[in-house]
Coordinates of C-alpha atoms in Angstrom, one line a residue:
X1 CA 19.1 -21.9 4.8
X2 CA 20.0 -18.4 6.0
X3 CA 21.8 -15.6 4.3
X4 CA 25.5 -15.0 5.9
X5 CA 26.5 -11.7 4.1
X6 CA 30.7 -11.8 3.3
X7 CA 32.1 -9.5 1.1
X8 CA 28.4 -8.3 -0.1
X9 CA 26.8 -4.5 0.7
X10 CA 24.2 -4.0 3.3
X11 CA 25.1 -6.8 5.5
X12 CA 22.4 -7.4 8.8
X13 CA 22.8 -10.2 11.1
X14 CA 19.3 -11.8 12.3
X15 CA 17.4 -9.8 14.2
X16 CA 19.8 -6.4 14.1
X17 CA 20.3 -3.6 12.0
X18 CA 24.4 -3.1 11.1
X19 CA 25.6 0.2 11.9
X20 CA 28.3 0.5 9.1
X21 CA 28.0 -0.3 4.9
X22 CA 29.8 0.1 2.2
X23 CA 28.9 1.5 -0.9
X24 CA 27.7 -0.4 -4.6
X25 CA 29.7 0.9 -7.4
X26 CA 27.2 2.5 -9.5
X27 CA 27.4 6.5 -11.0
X28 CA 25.3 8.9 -9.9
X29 CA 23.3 11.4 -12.6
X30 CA 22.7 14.5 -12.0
X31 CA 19.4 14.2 -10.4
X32 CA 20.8 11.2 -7.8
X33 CA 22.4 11.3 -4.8
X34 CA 24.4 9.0 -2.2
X35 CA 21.9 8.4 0.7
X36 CA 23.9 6.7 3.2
X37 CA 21.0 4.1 4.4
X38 CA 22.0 3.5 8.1
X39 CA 21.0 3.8 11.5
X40 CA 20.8 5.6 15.1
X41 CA 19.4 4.3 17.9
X42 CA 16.9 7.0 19.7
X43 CA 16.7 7.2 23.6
X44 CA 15.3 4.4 25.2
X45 CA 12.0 5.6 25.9
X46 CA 10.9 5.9 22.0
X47 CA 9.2 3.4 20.6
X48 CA 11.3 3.1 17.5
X49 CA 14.7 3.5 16.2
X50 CA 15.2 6.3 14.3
X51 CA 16.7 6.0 10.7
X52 CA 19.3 9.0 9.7
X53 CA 18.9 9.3 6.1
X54 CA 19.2 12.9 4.2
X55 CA 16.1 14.6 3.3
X56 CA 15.5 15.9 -0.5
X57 CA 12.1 18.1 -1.0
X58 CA 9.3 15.8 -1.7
X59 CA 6.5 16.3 -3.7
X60 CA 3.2 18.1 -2.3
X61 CA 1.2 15.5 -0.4
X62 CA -2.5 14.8 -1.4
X63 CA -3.8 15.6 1.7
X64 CA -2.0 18.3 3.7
X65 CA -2.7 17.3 7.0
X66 CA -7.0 18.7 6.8
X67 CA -9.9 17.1 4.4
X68 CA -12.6 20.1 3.1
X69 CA -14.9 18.9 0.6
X70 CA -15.7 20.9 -2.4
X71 CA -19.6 20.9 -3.7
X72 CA -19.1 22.3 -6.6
X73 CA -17.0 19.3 -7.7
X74 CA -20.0 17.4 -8.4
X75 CA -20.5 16.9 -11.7
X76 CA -23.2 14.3 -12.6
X77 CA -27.1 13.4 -12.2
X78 CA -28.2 10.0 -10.9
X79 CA -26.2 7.1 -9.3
X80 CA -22.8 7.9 -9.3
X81 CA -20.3 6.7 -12.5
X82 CA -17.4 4.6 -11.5
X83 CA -15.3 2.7 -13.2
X84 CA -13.2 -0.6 -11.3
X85 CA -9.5 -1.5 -12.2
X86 CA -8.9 -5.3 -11.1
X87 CA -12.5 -6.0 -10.6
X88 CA -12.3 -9.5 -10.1
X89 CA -10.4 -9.3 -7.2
X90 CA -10.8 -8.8 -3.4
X91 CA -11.3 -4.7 -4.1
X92 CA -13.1 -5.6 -7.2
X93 CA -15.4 -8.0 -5.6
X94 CA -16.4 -5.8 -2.2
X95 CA -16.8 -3.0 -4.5
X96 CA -19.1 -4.7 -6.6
X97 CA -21.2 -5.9 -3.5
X98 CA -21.5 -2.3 -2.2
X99 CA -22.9 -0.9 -5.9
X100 CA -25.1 -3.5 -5.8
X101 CA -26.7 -3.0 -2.1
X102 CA -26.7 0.8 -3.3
X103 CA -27.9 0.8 -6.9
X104 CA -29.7 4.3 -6.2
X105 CA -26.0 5.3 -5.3
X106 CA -23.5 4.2 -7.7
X107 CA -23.2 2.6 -10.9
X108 CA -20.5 1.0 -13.0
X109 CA -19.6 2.3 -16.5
X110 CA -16.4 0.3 -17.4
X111 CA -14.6 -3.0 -15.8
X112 CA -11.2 -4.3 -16.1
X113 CA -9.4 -7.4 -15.0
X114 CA -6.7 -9.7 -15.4
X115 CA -7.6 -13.3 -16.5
X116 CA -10.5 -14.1 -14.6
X117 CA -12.9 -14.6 -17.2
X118 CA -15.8 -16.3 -15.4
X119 CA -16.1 -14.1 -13.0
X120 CA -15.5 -10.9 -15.5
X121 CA -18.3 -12.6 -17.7
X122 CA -20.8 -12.9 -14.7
X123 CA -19.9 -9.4 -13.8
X124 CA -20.8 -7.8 -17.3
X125 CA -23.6 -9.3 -17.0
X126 CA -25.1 -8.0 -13.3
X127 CA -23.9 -4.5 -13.8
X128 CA -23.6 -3.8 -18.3
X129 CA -20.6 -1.6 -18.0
X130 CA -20.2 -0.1 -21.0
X131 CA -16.5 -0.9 -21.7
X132 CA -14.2 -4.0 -20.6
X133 CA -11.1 -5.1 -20.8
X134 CA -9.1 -8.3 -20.0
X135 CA -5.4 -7.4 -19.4
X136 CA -4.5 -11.1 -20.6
X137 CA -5.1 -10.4 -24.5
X138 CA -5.1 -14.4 -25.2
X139 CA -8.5 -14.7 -23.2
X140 CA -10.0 -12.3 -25.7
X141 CA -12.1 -15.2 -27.8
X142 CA -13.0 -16.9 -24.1
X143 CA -14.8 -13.2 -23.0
X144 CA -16.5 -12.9 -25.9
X145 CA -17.9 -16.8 -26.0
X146 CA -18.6 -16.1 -22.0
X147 CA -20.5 -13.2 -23.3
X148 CA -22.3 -14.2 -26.2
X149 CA -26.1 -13.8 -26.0
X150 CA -25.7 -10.7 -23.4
X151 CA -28.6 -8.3 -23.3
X152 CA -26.1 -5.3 -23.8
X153 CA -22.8 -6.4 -25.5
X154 CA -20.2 -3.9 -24.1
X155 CA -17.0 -2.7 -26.4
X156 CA -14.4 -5.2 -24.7
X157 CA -10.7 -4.0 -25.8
X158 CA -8.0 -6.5 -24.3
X159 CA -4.3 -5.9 -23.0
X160 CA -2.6 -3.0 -21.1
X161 CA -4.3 -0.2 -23.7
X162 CA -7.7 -1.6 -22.7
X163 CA -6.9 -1.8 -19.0
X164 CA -5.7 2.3 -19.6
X165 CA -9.2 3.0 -21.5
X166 CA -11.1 1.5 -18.5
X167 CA -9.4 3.9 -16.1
X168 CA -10.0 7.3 -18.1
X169 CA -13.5 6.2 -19.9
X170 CA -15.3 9.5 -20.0
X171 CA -18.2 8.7 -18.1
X172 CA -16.3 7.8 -14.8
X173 CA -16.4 10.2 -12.0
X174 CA -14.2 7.8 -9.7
X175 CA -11.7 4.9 -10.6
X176 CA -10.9 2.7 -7.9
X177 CA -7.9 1.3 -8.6
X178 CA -7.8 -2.7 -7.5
X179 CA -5.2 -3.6 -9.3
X180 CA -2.3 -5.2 -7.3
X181 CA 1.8 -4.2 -8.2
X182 CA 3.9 -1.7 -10.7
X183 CA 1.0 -2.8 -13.3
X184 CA -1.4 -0.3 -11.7
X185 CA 1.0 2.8 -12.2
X186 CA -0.1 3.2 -16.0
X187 CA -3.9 2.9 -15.6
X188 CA -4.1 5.1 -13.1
X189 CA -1.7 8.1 -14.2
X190 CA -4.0 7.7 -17.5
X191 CA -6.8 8.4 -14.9
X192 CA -5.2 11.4 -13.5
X193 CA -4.5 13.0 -16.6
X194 CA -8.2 12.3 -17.5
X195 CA -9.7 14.2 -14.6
X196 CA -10.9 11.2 -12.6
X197 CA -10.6 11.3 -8.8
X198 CA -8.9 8.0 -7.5
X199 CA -10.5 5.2 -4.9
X200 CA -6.9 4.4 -4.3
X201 CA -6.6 0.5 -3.3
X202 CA -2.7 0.2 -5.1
X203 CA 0.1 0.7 -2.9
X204 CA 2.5 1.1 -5.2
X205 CA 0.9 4.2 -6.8
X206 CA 2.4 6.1 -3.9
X207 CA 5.0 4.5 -2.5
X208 CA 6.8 3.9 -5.6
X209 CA 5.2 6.8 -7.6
X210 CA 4.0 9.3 -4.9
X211 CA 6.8 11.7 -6.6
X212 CA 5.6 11.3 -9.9
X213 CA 1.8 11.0 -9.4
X214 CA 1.4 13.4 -6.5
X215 CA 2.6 16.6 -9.0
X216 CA 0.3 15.2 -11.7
X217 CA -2.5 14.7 -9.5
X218 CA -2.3 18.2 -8.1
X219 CA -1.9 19.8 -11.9
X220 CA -5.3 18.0 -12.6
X221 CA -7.1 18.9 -9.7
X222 CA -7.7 15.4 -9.0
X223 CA -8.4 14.1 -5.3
X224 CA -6.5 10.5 -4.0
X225 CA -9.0 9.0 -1.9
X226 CA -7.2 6.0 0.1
X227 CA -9.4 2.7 -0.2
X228 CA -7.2 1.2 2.9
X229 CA -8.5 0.6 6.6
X230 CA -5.8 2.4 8.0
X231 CA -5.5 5.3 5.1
X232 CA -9.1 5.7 5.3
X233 CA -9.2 6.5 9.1
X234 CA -6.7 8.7 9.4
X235 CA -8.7 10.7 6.0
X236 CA -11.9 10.8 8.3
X237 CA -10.6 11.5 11.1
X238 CA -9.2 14.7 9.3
X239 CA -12.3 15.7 8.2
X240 CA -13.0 20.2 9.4
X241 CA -9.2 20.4 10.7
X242 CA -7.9 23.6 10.2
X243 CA -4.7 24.4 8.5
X244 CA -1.5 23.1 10.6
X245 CA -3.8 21.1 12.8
X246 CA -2.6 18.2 12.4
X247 CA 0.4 16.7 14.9
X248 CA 0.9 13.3 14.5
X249 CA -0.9 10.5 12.9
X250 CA -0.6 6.8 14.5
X251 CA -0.9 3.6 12.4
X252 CA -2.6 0.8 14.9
X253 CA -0.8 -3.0 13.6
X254 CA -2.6 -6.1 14.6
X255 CA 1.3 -7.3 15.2
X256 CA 0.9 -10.6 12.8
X257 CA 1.5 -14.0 13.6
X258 CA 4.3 -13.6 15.9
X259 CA 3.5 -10.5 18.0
X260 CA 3.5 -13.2 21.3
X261 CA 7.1 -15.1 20.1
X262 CA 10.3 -14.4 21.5
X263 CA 12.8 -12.9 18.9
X264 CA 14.9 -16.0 19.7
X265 CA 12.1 -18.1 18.4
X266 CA 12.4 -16.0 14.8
X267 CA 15.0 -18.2 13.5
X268 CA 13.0 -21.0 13.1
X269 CA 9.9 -20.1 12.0
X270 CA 8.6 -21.8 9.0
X271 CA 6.4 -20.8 6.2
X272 CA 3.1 -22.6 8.0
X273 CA 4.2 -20.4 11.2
X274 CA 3.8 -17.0 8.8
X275 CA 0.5 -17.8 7.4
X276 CA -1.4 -18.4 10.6
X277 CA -2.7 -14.6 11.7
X278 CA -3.8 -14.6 14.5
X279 CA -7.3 -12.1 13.7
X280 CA -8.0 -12.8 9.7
X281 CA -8.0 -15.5 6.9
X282 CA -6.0 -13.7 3.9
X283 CA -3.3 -13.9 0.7
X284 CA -0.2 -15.4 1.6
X285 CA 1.7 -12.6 0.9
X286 CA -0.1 -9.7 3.1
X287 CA -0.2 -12.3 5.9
X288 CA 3.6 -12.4 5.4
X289 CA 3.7 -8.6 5.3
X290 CA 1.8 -8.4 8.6
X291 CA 4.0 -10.7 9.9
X292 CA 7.3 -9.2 8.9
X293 CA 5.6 -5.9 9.5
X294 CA 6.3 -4.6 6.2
X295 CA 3.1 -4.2 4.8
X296 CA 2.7 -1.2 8.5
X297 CA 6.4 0.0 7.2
X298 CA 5.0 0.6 3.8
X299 CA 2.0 2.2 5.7
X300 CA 4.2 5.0 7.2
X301 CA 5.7 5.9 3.8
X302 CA 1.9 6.0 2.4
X303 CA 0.8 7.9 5.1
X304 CA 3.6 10.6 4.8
X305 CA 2.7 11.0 1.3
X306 CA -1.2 11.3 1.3
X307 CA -1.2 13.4 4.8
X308 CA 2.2 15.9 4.4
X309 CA 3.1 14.6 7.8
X310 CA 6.9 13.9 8.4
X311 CA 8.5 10.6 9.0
X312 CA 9.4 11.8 13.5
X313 CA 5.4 12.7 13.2
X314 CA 3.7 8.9 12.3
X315 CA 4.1 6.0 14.5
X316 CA 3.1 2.8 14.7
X317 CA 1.4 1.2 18.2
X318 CA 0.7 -2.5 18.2
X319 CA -3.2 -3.3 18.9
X320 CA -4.2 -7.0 18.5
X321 CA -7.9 -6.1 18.3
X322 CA -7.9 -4.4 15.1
X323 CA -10.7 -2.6 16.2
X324 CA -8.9 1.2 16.7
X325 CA -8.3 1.4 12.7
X326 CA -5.7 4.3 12.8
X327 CA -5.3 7.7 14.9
X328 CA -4.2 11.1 14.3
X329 CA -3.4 13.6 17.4
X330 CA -3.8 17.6 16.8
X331 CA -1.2 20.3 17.9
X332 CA -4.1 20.9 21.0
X333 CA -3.1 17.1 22.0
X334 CA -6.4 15.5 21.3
X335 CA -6.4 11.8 19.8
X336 CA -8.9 11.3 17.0
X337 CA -9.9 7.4 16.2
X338 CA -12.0 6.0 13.8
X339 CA -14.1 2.5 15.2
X340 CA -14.9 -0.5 13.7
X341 CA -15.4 -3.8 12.8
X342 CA -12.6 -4.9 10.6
X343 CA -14.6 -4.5 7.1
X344 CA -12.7 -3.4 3.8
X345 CA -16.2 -2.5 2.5
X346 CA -16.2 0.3 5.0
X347 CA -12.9 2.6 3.4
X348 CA -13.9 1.2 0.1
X349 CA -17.7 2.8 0.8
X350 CA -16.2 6.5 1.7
X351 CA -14.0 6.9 -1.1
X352 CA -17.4 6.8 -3.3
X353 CA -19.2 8.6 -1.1
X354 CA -16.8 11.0 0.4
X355 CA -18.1 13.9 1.3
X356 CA -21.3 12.0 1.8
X357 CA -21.9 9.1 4.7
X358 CA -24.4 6.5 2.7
X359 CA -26.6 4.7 4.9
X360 CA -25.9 0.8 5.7
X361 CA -28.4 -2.0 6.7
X362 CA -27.7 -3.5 10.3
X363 CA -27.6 -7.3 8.5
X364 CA -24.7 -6.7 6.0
X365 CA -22.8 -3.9 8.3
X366 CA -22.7 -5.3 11.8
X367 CA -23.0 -2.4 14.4
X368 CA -19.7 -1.6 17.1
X369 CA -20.7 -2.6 20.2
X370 CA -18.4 -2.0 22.8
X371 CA -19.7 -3.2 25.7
X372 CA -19.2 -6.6 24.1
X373 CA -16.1 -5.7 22.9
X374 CA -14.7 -5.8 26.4
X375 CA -11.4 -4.1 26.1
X376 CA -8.6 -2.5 23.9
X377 CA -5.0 -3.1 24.0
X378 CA -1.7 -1.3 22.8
X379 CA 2.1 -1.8 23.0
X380 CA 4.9 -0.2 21.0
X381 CA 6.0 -2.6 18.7
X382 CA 9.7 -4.4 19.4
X383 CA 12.2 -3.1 16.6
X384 CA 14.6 -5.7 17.0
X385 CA 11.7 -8.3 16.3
X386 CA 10.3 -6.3 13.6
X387 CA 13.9 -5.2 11.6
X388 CA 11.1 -3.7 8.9
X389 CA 10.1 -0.4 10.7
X390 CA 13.9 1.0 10.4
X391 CA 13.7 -0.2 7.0
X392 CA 10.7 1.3 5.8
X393 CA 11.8 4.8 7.7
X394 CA 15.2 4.6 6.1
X395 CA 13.5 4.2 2.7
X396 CA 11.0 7.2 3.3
X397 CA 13.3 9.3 4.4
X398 CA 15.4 8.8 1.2
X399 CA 12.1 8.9 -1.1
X400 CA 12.7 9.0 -4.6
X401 CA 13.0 5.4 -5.9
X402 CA 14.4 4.4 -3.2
X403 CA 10.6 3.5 -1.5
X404 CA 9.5 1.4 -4.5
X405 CA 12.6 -0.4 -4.5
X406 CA 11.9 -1.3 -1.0
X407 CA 8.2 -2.5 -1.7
X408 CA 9.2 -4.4 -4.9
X409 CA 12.4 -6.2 -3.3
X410 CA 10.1 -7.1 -0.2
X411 CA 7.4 -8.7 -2.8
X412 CA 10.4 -10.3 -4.1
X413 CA 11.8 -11.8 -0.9
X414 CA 8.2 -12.8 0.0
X415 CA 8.0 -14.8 -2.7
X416 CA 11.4 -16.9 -2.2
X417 CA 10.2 -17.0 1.2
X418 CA 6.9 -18.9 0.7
X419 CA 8.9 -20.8 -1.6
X420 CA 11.1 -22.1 0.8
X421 CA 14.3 -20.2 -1.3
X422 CA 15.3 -18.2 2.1
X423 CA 14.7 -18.0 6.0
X424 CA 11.8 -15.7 7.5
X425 CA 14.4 -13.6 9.0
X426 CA 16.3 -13.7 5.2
X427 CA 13.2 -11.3 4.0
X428 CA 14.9 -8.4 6.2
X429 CA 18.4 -9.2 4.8
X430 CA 17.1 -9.2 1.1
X431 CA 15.7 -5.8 1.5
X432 CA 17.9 -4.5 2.7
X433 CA 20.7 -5.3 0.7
X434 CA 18.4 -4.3 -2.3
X435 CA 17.9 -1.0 -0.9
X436 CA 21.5 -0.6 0.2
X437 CA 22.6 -1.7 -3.7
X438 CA 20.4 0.6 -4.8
X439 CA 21.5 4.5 -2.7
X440 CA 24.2 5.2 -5.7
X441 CA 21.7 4.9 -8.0
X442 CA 18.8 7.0 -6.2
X443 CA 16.4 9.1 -8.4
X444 CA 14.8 11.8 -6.3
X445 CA 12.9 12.9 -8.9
X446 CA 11.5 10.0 -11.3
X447 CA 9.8 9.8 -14.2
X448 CA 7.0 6.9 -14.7
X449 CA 9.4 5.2 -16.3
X450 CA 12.2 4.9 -13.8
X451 CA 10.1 4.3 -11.1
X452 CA 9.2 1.4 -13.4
X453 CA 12.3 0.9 -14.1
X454 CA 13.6 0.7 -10.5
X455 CA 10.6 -1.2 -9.6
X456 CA 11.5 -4.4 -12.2
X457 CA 15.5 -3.8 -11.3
X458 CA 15.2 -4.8 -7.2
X459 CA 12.9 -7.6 -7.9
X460 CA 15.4 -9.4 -10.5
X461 CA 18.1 -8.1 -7.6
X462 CA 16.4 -9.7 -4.6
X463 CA 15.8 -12.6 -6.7
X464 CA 19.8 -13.1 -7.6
X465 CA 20.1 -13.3 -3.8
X466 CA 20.3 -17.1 -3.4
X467 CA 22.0 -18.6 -0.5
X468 CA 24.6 -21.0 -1.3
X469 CA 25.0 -24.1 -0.8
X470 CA 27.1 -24.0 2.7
X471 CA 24.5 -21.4 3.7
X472 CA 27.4 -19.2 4.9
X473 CA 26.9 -16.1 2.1
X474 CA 24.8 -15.4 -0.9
X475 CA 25.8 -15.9 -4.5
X476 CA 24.4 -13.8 -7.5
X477 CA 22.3 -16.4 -9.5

């Protein structure tokens, strides 16, 4: 069933972007502002559409455009301390694998994780952190029996507060922050205000909390070191820039499962059709993302917060080989890459190491060879296809809440998607209805709670976004 918007805000016919809306009634506070969420079409040779939205001062990025290391930041003897948030999962995991091939390099003081006891238990185990904690607190009495007989019993504290304690234990010179969601936002503004420097794997700590967590990280003197492929490249490849260096940065997309269909084809794409990417075996709902494109929209708004680099500045470039991870270009006109075999380990590695490059063995790191490789390919990717990019530059260019609200109603409309609640080409409707809802009630300024807040409000919205019955307009469940 497909979403036919009627008398509802924010209304977007398949495949388009609607060039008039009409406002929600809600009343602006002081500290919010109408943000009319529309859009102009650029001159035909751009490769995007440009989204008009009004620009507020955002908050200082953690990166301004140029990467200098500072030696006297170092601050410990031996392997370096880390703690993991979400250590059971596919962050989790790859870190763990990369402590353990370089146990002369790192070690781990302090695990968390959500309900995974088995693994949690084996993990204790192979590494003795000194603290854990299982965020689900009714698995408490399971740890412990999975535990029982352990050579070095660590203190185990269970729920939310232990998941906090992980993420500032004293010991820990870097967090890396695994944990998927809004849930992440606590543990690792606790880890900011603790002094520890962040191996920043969750999204949402920037896109929905970049203007709260961005001030406090700068007030602690704390560094945000992105854990992402495409995060991570663009961080190296600024490594020695000068100030103002930096002129654009360019976010390479393998295009997803349907970078080859037609946009007439769109319409009847089923769930089966979204999971199949075409490069890599992963969750359904980042295969989704890299379908829709979303999870490169959210990419831009990430990128603008970590680098300082304004929305007209980052692009994205289609490149089906995923083997160009991101680029930046400097105001001379030079394009910096970074190369490589699509490996998380890789961006996970140099957030621990960073300054440092740690050596890696030829059997678990497989060298680049280009003369295998063959060739590279890049095209601009097709707007009308891909309704997400205008989205995500609308929403960036609005900041505030107005970029979590984005992220959180597109997990939302994922969701109903792989549930077979709404149409592939619904997910860009539910979005942006959410979003447009939402412009009345914009925050530019948020505190930890709104963006909380903001982040549970568009979910519950997109979810009340059922089509009915007839299929002709959505109802509010």
């Amino acid at each position: 069933m497909a979403l036919k918007v009627a008398s509802f805000p924010g209304e977007l016919s398949s495949g388009t972007t609607s060039s008039s809306r009409r406002g929600a009634a809600f009343r602006p506070r002081q500290h919010q502002r109408k943000v009319d969420f529309t859009f102009q079409r650029r001159d035909k040779r751009a490769a995007y559409l440009r989204t008009c939205c009004s620009m507020q001062q955002g908050p200082p990025p953690a990166w301004p455009g140029r990467a200098v290391a500072e030696p006297e930041r170092r601050s410990w003897e031996g392997p370096k301390p880390i703690s993991i948030v979400g250590s059971t999962g596919s962050i989790g995991t790859q870190t763990l694998d990369i402590v353990a091939e370089n146990p002369d390099k790192f070690r781990v003081v302090a695990l968390a994780a959500g309900s995974n006891v088995t693994l949690l238990a084996d993990q204790v185990k192979t590494f003795k952190p000194k603290l854990v904690a299982v965020r689900n607190e009714s698995l408490l009495n399971e740890l412990k029996e999975a535990l029982a007989g352990c050579e070095e019993m660590p203190e185990i504290i269970p729920g939310e507060q232990g998941v906090i304690e992980v993420a500032r234990h004293p010991d820990a010179v870097t967090v890396v922050t695994g944990i998927v969601g809004c849930a992440g936002l606590k543990p690792t503004v606790a880890a900011i205000e603790a002094g520890k420097d962040i191996a920043l794997a969750n999204k949402e700590t920037l896109i929905a909390g970049g203007p709260f967590v961005l001030p406090l990280a700068h007030k602690h003197n704390v560094k945000i070191l992105p854990a992402d492929s495409e995060h991570s490249a663009i961080f190296q490849c600024i490594q020695g820039l000068s100030e103002g260096s930096l002129r654009r940065v360019i976010l390479t997309a393998s295009g997803g499962a349907f970078r080859d269909w037609p946009v007439e084809k769109l319409k009847d794409v089923k769930v089966a059709d979204a999971l199949k990417h075409p490069n890599w075996s992963m969750g359904k709902k980042i295969t989704v993302d890299s379908a829709t494109l979303f999870n490169k929209g959210l990419e831009v708004i990430e990128a603008h917060y970590l680098f300082g680099a304004e929305y007209d500045d980052i692009e994205i470039v289609i490149h089906p080989q995923s083997i160009i991870h991101s680029m930046i270009e400097t105001q001379d006109s030079s394009v910096l890459a970074q190369l490589g075999w699509p490996d998380m380990r890789l961006p996970i590695l140099y957030t621990l190491s960073w300054p440092d490059r740690v050596y890696c063995s030829e059997v678990t790191w497989p060298r680049l060879d280009l003369c295998k490789l063959g060739s590279l390919t890049f095209k601009a990717p097709d707007n009308v296809k891909y309704p997400s990019v205008d989205l995500a530059y609308a929403a960036g260019r609005a900041g505030g809440t107005m970029t979590g609200v984005l992220s959180a109603a597109n997990e939302k409309a994922v969701e109903l998607f792989i549930d077979e609640k709404i149409s592939y080409l619904d997910i860009f409707k539910v979005v942006e209805m959410t979003c447009d809802a939402h412009r009345n009630e914009l925050v530019t300024r948020p505190s930890l709670e709104e963006i909380i807040h903001y982040d549970q409000w568009a979910r519950k919205f997109a979810a009340n976004l059922q089509p009915s019955s007839s299929g002709r307009s959505p109802v509010l469940a």
